[in-house]
Coordinates of C-alpha atoms in Angstrom, one line a residue:
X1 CA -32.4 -110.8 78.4
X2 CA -32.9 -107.4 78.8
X3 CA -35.2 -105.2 76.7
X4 CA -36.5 -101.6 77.1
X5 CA -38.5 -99.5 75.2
X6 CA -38.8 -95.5 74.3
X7 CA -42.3 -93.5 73.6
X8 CA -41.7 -90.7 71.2
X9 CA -39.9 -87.5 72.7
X10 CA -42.1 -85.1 74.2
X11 CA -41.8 -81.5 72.8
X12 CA -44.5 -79.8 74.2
X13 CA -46.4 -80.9 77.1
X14 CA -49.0 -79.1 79.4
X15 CA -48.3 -79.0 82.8
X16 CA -49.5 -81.2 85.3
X17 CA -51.6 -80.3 87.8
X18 CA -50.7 -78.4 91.0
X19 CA -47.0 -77.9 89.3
X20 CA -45.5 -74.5 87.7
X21 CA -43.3 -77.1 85.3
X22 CA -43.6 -80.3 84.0
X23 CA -40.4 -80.6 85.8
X24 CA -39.7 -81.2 89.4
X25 CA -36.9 -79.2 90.8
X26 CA -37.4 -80.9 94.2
X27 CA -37.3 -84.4 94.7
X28 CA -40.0 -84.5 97.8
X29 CA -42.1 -87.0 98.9
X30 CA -44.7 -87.0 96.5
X31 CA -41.9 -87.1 93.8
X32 CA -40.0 -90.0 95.0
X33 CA -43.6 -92.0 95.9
X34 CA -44.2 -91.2 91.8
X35 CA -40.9 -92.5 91.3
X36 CA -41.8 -95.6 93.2
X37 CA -44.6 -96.5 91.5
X38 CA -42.9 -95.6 87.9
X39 CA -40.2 -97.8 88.6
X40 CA -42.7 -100.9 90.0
X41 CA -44.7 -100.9 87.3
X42 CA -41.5 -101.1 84.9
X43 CA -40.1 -103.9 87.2
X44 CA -43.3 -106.1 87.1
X45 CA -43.1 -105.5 83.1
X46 CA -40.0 -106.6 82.5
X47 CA -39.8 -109.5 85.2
X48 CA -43.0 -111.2 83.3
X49 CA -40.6 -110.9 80.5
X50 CA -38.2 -113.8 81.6
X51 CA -40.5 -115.3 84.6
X52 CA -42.1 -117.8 82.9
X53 CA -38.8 -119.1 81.4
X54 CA -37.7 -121.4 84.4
X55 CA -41.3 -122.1 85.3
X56 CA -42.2 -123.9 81.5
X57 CA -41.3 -127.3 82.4
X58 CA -43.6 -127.4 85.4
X59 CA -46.5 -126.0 82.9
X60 CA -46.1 -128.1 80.4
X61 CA -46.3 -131.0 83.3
X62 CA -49.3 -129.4 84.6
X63 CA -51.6 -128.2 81.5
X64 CA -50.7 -130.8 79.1
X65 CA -48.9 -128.4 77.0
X66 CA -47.2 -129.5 73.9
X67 CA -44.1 -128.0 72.3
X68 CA -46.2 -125.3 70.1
X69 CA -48.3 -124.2 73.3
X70 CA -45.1 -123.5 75.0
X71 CA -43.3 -121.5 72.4
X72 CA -46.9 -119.5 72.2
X73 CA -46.2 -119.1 76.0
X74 CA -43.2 -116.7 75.6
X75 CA -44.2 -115.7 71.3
X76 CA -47.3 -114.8 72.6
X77 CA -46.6 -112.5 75.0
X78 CA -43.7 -110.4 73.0
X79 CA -45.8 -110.2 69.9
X80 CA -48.0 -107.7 71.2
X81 CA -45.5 -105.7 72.7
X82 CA -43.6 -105.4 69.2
X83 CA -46.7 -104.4 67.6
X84 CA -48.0 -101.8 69.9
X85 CA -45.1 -100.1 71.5
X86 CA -45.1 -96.7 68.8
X87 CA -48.7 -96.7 69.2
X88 CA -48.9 -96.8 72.6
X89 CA -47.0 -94.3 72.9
X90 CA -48.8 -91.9 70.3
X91 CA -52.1 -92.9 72.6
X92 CA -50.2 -91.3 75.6
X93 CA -49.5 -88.2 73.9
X94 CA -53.3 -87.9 72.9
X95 CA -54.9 -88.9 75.7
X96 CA -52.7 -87.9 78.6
X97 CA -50.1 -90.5 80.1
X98 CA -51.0 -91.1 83.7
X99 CA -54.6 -91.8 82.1
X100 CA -53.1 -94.6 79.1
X101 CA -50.2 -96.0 82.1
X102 CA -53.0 -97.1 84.6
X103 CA -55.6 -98.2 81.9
X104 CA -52.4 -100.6 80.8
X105 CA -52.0 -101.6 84.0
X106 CA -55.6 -102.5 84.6
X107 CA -55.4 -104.4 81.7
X108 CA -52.2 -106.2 82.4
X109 CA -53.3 -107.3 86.3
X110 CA -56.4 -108.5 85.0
X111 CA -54.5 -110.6 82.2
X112 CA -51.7 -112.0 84.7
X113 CA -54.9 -113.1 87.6
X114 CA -56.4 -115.1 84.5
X115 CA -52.8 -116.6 83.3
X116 CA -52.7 -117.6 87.2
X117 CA -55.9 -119.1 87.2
X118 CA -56.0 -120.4 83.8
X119 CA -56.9 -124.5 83.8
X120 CA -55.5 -125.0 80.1
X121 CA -52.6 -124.1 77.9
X122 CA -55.3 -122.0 75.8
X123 CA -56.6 -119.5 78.6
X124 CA -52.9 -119.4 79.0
X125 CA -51.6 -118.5 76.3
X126 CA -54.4 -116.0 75.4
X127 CA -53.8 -114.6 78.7
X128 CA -50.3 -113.7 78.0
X129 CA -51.3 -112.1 75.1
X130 CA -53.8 -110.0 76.8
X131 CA -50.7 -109.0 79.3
X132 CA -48.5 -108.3 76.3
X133 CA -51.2 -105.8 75.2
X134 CA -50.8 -104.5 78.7
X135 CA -47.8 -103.9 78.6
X136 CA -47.5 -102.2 74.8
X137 CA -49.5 -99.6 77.0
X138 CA -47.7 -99.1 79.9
X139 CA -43.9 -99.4 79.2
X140 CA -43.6 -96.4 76.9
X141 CA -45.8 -94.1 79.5
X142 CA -43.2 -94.7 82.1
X143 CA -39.9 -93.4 80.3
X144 CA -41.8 -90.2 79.0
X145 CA -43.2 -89.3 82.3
X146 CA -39.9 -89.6 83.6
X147 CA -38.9 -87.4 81.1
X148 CA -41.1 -84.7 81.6
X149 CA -42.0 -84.9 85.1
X150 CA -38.1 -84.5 86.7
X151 CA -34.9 -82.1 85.6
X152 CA -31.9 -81.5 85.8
X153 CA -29.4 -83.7 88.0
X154 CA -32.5 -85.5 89.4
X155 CA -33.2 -86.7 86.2
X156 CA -29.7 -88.1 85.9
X157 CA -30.8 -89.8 89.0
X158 CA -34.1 -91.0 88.2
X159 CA -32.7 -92.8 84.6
X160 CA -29.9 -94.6 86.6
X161 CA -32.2 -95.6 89.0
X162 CA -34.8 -96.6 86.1
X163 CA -31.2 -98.7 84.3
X164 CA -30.5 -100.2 87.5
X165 CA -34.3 -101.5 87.4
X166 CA -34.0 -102.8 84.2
X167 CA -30.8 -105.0 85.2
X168 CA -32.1 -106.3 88.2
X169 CA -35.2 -107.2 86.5
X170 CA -32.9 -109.5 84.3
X171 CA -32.1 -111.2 87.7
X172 CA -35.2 -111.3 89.3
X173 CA -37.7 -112.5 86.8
X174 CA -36.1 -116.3 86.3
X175 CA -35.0 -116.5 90.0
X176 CA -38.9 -115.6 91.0
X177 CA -39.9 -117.9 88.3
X178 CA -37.4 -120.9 89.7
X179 CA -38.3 -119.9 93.5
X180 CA -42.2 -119.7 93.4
X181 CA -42.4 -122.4 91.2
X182 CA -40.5 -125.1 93.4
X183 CA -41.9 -123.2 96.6
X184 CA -45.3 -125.0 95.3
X185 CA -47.2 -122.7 97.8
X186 CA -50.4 -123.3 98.8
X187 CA -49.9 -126.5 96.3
X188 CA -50.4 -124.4 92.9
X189 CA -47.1 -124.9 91.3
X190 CA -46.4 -122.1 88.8
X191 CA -49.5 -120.1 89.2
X192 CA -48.1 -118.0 91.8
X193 CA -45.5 -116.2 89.3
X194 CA -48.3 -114.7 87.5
X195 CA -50.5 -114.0 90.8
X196 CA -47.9 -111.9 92.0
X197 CA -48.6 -109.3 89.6
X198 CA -52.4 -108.7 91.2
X199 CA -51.4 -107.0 94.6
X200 CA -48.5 -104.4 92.5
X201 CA -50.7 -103.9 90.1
X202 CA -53.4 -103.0 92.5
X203 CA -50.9 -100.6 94.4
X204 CA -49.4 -98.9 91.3
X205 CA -53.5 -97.6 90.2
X206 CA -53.9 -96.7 93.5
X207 CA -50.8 -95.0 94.5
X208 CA -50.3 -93.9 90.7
X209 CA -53.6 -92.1 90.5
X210 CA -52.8 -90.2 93.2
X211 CA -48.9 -89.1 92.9
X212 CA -48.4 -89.2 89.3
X213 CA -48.7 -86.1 87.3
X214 CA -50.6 -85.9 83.9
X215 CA -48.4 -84.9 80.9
X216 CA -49.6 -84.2 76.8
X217 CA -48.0 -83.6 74.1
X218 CA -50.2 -80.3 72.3
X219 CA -49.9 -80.9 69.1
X220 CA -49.5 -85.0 69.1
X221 CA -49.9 -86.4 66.0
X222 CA -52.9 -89.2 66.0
X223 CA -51.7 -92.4 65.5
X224 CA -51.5 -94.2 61.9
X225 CA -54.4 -96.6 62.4
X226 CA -54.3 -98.2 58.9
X227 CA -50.0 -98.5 59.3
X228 CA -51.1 -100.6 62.8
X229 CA -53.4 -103.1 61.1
X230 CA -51.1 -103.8 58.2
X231 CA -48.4 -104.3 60.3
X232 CA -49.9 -106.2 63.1
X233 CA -51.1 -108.6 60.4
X234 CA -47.7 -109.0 58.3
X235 CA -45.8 -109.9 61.4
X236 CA -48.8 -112.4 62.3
X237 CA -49.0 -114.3 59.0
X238 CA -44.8 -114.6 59.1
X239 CA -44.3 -115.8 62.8
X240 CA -47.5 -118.4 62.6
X241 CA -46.4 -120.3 60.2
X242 CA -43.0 -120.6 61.3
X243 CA -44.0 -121.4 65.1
X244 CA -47.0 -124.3 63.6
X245 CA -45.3 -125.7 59.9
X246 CA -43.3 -128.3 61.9
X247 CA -45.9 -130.0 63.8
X248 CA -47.8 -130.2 60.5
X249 CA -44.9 -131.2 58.6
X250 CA -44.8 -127.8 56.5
X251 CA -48.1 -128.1 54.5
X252 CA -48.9 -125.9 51.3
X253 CA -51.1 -123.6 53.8
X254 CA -47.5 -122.3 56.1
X255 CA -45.8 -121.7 52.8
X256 CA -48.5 -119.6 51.2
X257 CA -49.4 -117.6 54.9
X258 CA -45.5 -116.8 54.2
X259 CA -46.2 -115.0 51.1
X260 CA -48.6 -113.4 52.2
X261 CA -47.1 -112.0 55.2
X262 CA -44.3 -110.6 53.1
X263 CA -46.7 -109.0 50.2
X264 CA -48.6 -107.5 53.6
X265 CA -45.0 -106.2 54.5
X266 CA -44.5 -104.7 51.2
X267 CA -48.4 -102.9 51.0
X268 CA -47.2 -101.6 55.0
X269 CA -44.1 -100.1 53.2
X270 CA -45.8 -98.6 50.3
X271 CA -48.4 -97.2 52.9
X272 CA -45.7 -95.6 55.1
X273 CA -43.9 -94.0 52.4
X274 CA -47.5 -92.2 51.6
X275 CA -48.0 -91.2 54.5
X276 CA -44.4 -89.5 55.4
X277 CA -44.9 -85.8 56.6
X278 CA -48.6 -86.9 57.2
X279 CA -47.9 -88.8 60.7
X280 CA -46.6 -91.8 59.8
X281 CA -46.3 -95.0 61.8
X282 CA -42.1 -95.5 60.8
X283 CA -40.5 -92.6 59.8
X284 CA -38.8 -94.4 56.6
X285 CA -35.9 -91.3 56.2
X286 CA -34.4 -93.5 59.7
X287 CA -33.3 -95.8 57.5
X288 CA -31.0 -93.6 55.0
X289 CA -28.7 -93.5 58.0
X290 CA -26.4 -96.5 57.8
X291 CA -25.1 -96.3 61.5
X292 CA -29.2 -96.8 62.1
X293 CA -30.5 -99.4 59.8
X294 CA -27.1 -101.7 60.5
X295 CA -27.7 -100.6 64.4
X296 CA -31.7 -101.8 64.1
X297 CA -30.5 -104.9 61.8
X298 CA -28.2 -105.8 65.1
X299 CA -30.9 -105.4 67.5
X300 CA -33.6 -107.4 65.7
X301 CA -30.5 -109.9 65.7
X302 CA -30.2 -109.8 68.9
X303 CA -33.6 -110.5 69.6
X304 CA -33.6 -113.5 67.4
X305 CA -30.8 -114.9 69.4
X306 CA -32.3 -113.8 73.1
X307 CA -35.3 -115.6 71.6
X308 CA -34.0 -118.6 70.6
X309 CA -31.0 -119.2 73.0
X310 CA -33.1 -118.6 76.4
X311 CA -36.1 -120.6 76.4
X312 CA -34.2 -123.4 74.9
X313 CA -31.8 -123.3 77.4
X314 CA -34.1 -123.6 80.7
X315 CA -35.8 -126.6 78.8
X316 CA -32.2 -128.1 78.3
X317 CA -31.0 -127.5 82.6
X318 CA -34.3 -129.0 83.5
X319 CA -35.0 -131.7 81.0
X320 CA -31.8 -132.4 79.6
X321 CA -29.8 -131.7 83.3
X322 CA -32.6 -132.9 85.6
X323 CA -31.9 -129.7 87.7
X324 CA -35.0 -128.0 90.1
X325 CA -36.0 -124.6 89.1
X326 CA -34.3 -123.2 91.6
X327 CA -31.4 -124.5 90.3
X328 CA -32.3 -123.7 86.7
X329 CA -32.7 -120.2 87.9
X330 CA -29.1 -119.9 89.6
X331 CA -27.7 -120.6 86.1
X332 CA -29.8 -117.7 84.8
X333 CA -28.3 -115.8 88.2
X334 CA -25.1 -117.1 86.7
X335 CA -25.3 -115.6 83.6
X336 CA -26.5 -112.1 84.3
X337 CA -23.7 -111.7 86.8
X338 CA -21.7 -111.9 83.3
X339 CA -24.1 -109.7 82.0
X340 CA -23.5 -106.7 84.3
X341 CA -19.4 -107.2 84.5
X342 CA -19.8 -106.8 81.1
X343 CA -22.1 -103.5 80.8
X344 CA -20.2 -102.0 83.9
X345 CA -16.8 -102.1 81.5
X346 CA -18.4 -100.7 79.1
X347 CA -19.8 -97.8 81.2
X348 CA -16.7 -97.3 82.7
X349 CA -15.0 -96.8 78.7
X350 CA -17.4 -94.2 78.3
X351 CA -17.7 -94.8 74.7
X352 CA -13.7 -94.1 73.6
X353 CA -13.8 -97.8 72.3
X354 CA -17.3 -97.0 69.6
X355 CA -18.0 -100.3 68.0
X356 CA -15.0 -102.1 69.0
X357 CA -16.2 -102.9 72.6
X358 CA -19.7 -104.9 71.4
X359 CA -18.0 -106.3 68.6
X360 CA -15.5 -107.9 70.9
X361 CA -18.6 -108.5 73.4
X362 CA -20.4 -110.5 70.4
X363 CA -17.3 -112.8 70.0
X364 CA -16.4 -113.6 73.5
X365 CA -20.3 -114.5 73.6
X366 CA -19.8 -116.7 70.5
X367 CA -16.4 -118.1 71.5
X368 CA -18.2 -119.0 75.1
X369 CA -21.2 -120.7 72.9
X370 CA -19.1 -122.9 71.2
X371 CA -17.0 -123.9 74.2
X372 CA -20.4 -125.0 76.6
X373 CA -21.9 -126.4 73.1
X374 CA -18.4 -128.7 73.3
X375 CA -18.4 -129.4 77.5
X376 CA -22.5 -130.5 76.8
X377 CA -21.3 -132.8 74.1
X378 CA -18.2 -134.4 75.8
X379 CA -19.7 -134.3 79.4
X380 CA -23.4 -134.4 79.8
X381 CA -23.5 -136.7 82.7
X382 CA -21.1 -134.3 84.7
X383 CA -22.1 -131.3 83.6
X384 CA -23.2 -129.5 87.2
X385 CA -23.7 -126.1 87.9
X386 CA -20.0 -125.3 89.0
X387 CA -18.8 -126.8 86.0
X388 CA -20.6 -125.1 83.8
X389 CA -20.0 -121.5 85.5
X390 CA -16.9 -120.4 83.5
X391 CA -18.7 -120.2 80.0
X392 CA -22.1 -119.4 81.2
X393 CA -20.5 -116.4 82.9
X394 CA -18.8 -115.3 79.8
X395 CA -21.9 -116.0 77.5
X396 CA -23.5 -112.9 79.8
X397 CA -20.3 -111.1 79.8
X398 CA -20.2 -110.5 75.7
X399 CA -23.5 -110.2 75.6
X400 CA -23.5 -107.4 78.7
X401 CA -20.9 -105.6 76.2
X402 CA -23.6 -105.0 73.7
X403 CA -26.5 -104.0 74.4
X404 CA -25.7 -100.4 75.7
X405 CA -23.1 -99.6 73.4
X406 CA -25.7 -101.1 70.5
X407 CA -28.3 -98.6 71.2
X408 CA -26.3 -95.8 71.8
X409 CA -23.9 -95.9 68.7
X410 CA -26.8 -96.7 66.7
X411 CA -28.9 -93.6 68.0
X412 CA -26.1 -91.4 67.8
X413 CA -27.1 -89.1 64.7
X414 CA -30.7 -89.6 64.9
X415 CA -32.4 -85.6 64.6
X416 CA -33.7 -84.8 68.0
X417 CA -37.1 -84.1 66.4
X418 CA -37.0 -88.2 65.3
X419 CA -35.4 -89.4 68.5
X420 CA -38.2 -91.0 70.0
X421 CA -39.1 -92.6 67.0
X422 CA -36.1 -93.8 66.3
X423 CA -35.9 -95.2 70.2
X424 CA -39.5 -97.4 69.5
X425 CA -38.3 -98.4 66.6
X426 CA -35.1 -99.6 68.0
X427 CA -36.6 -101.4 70.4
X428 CA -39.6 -102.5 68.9
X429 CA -36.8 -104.8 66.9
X430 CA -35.8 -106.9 70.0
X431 CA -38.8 -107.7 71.0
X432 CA -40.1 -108.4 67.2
X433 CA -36.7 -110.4 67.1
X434 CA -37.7 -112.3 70.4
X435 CA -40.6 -113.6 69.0
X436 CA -39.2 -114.5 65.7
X437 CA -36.7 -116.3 67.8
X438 CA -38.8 -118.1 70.0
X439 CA -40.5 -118.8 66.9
X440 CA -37.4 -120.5 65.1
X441 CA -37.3 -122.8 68.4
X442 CA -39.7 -124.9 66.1
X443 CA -37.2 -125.4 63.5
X444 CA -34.1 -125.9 65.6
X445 CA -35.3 -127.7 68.9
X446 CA -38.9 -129.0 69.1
X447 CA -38.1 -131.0 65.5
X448 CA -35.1 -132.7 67.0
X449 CA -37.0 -133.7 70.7
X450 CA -40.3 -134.1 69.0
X451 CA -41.7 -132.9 72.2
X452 CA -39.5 -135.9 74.2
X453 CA -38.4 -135.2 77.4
X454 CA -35.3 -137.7 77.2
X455 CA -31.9 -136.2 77.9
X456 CA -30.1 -137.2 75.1
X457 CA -32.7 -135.5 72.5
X458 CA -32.9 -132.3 74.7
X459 CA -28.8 -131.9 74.6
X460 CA -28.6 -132.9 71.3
X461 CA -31.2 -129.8 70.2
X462 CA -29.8 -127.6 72.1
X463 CA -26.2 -128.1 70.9
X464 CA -27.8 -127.3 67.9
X465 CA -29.1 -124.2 69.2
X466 CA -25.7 -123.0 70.3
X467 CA -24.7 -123.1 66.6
X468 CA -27.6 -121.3 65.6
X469 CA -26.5 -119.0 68.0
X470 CA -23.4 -118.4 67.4
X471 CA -23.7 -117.9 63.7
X472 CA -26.5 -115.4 64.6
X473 CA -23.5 -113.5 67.1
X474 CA -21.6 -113.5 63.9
X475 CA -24.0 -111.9 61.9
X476 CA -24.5 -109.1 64.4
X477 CA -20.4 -108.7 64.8
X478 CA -20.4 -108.3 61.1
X479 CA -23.7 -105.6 61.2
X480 CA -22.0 -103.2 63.7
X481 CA -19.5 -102.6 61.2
X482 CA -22.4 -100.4 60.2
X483 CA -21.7 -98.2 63.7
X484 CA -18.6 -95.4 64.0
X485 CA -15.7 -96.6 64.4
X486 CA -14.9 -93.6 66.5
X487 CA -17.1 -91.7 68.8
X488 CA -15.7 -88.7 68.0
X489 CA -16.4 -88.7 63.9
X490 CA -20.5 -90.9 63.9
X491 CA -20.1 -90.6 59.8
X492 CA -16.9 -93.0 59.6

């Protein structure tokens, strides 16, 4: 559930205004009222990650939306974000990051008051787009003004604060979604979840304008505008198809925008390797690295799973279980509980255990899989909350063991003059991977329920899913194979 992402590592940057330093030595006022409004605007992105998850049954009541419009609900908004996190940043370094962060912002509060007002699954949808856009803006602004703008031990401070966002983000967004949603306040259902957004986003241009210092890179390189469009397009005409070809039973038209996607893939490779030394869009030499490749095969993995495993499962509690939202969020409560037992052992190993640790993390996960995939099967009409606590839990706890460990081991050897690159690369791949998941819901759930709401159907699919799953855990134990098996010797 959780996903971050990196802009490209600063190496020169003028100082901002009314500071000696890009640096602040001092946390004062103004500092911490900067960090404040950094650290909101990451919250609101990454909550509107997972909001919507417990709220898509009410939405699909209330605009009529069928099984494509709600996969377009959560593909549609991650899409964007995996296309335009590298260039967002680049547009940071060019154009001065305070100045790119609140034009994202603008653009995402104006997207979320339209998703909140929207009457149809349509405006919807294209509204969560147009937030996903905002949000390729905004997310790689904040971790490079962080960089630049604090030092020293205060930085130290700033990034756990900025981690310990992230994880109660992972909490917050499907218990807001689960809360407003049921709360039904002032009668408009789901519409409040999105609403939300307007009064932050408001306070983080005003307050942001005023504390945050402006930070550019000199000599930034300007971003690769023909490596954008090609790859923008090839990731379009791959996850279309897959997301529309069941509900038109896989006509000649899905089959040949698959072909093309992939020969638009290959013209996007060809173009990149031209364009190395010459400000490219990927930096293809990355890829030489084993520990990196098999580290960014695992995360886009991991994606795919997150992708397919999470919005399946909320439509499974509330359709298959007949639980509230609220209740549907307390599972999701539930599960990142696991999720942060899990990343708080591997903190505390301080990497002596290298790939061992999320390998183990990716079987208890697919262990856990298999055993709620049996207790659904043998026990749906029992299947409560408390009983299902025990794998759900341990579901978050392998999957807390991996993420951390993923990104470090796989970042590990990366040249500091490539590191932030390599960091939107790596997590450009989740969120490319959550959309190709959600997209594979298609295939592996909405063709089994054909868009029923009955029980049986819903548990049926998703015991499905959980196989899918846990094949796709396997694949990403056998990937980190790929990572050092020892921290202290990265080339083994």
């Amino acid at each position: 559930m959780s996903s971050s992402a990196l802009d490209n590592e600063p190496q020169q940057t003028t100082p901002p205004p009314n500071h000696p330093t890009p640096g602040l030595s001092k946390m004062g006022l103004a500092a911490w009222i900067a960090l404040l409004v950094l650290l909101g605007a990451e919250l609101m992105d990454m909550i509107d990650q997972s909001v919507v998850l417990t709220a898509l049954p009410a939405i699909q009541e209330s605009t009529g939306a069928g099984p494509d419009a709600v996969q377009w609900l959560t593909t549609g908004y991650s899409l964007p974000i995996a296309v335009g996190l590298i260039t967002g940043g680049r547009l940071g370094d060019l154009y001065g990051r305070r100045k790119i962060l609140l034009i994202g912002t603008v653009v995402f509060t104006t997207a979320s008051l339209l998703c909140g007002l929207a009457a149809g699954s349509g405006v919807l949808i294209g509204a969560r787009g147009l937030q996903g856009v905002g949000v390729a803006i905004m997310i790689p602004q904040i971790l490079a003004t962080l960089h630049v703008t604090f030092e020293g031990r205060n930085r130290s401070k700033v990034f756990g604060l900025y981690g310990a966002v992230m994880s109660l983000a992972n909490v917050l967004g499907p218990v807001m979604g689960g809360l407003l949603t049921e709360a039904d306040l002032f009668g408009q259902s789901w519409r409040p979840i999105f609403l939300v957004n307007v009064p932050v986003g408001l306070a983080v241009l005003l307050l942001g304008r005023r504390f945050i210092p402006e930070s550019t890179v000199k000599k930034a390189d300007r971003p690769d505008l023909t490596g954008m469009l090609l790859s923008a397009l090839a990731i379009v005409l791959i996850v279309f198809p897959l997301s529309e070809g069941h509900l038109h039973h896989w006509p000649l038209w899905c089959f040949a925008l698959l072909a093309a996607g992939l020969l638009t893939l290959g013209v996007f490779l060809r173009h990149q390797r031209r364009k190395q030394g010459d400000a490219p869009l990927v930096t293809l030499s990355l890829f030489r690295s084993r520990q990196f490749s098999g580290g960014m095969a695992a995360q886009l993995t991991h994606g795919l799973l997150c992708g397919l495993f999470f919005m399946t499962w909320t439509l499974y509690l509330q359709r298959g279980l007949g639980m509230s939202p609220f209740h549907a969020a307390l599972a999701f409560v539930l599960l990142s509980l696991g999720e942060l037992a899990g990343a708080t052992i591997v903190a505390k190993s301080g990497g002596r255990f290298a790939r061992r640790l999320p390998q183990a993390g990716a079987l208890i996960a697919a262990a856990s899989m298999a055993a709620y995939g049996l207790q659904a099967d043998a026990g749906q009409a029992d299947l409560t909350l408390p009983a299902m606590t025990a794998p759900v839990v341990l579901i978050g706890f392998g999957l807390g063991m991996v993420s951390g460990p993923l990104a470090d081991l796989s970042l590990a050897r990366v040249p500091h003059e490539n590191a932030g690159a390599a960091s939107g690369l790596f997590n450009t791949a989740i969120h490319l991977g959550i959309a190709l998941g959600t997209a594979l819901t298609a295939l592996v759930f909405f063709a089994t329920t054909g868009g029923s709401l009955g029980a049986g159907l819903n548990r049926d699919a998703f015991i499905t899913v959980l196989w899918w799953v846990g094949g796709l855990l396997a694949l990403m134990w056998a990937l980190m194979f790929c990572l050092p098996k020892h921290t202290d010797n990265p080339a083994d």
